[in-house]
């Protein structure tokens, strides 16, 4: 079965950290750019970050720049999103998706989204 599975979400206090993982099963991630998206309650899904297949280029939303770091380990068929200095506004379901390339963060989903995971919930609250 071809799928992406996100993990690593949970409840964290403001200022805390989490590392999300996006693992592929049934196919190899190394041909794809990988994007992270999030959807907060009552809001539309938005692009958070993206990394190209070669890891040479990364893109971040302004709201997370300097706090989140995207990386990948193609040998483990996994992409990571390290989230530091978390804020209550970061509360959302986080999804990863395969893309042909990393386009502009606001239109990232237009760049050949093929596989989309079911998401992992991140809650930032005291």
Coordinates of C-alpha atoms in Angstrom, one line a residue, residues 21-99:
X21 CA 8.3 12.6 10.9
X22 CA 6.9 11.8 7.5
X23 CA 7.6 8.2 6.5
X24 CA 6.7 6.6 3.2
X25 CA 5.7 3.1 2.6
X26 CA 5.4 1.3 -0.7
X27 CA 7.5 3.8 -2.6
X28 CA 10.7 5.9 -2.4
X29 CA 10.6 9.5 -1.3
X30 CA 13.9 10.4 -2.9
X31 CA 12.3 11.4 -6.3
X32 CA 9.9 13.9 -4.7
X33 CA 10.0 17.2 -3.0
X34 CA 8.1 17.0 0.3
X35 CA 5.9 19.7 1.7
X36 CA 4.5 20.1 5.2
X37 CA 1.0 21.7 5.5
X38 CA -1.1 22.4 8.5
X39 CA -4.8 23.0 9.0
X40 CA -5.9 24.8 12.2
X41 CA -9.5 24.6 13.4
X42 CA -11.7 26.9 11.3
X43 CA -8.9 27.8 9.0
X44 CA -7.9 26.7 5.5
X45 CA -4.9 24.4 5.0
X46 CA -1.7 26.4 4.6
X47 CA 1.8 25.5 3.5
X48 CA 4.4 25.4 6.2
X49 CA 7.6 24.2 4.7
X50 CA 9.1 22.3 1.7
X51 CA 12.3 20.6 0.9
X52 CA 13.4 19.5 -2.6
X53 CA 14.4 16.0 -3.5
X54 CA 18.1 16.8 -3.3
X55 CA 17.7 18.8 -0.1
X56 CA 19.4 21.7 -1.9
X57 CA 16.5 24.0 -1.4
X58 CA 14.0 24.7 1.4
X59 CA 11.1 27.0 1.8
X60 CA 9.3 28.2 4.9
X61 CA 6.2 30.2 5.7
X62 CA 7.0 33.6 7.2
X63 CA 5.2 32.5 10.4
X64 CA 7.6 29.7 11.1
X65 CA 10.8 31.0 9.6
X66 CA 13.6 30.8 12.2
X67 CA 11.6 28.4 14.4
X68 CA 11.0 25.3 12.2
X69 CA 13.6 23.3 10.3
X70 CA 12.8 20.8 7.6
X71 CA 15.2 18.0 6.7
X72 CA 15.2 14.6 5.1
X73 CA 17.0 11.3 5.3
X74 CA 16.4 9.5 2.0
X75 CA 18.1 6.4 3.3
X76 CA 15.4 6.1 6.0
X77 CA 12.7 7.2 3.5
X78 CA 11.7 9.9 6.0
X79 CA 11.3 13.7 6.1
X80 CA 11.4 15.6 9.4
X81 CA 10.0 18.9 10.6
X82 CA 11.8 20.1 13.7
X83 CA 9.5 22.7 15.5
X84 CA 11.1 24.9 18.2
X85 CA 9.7 27.9 20.1
X86 CA 6.2 26.6 19.5
X87 CA 3.4 29.1 19.9
X88 CA -0.4 28.5 20.5
X89 CA -0.9 29.7 16.9
X90 CA 1.0 26.6 15.7
X91 CA -1.8 24.4 16.9
X92 CA -3.1 22.4 13.9
X93 CA -3.1 19.1 12.2
X94 CA 0.1 18.8 10.3
X95 CA 0.2 16.9 7.0
X96 CA 3.0 15.9 4.6
X97 CA 2.7 15.5 0.9
X98 CA 4.8 14.6 -2.1
X99 CA 5.3 17.3 -4.7

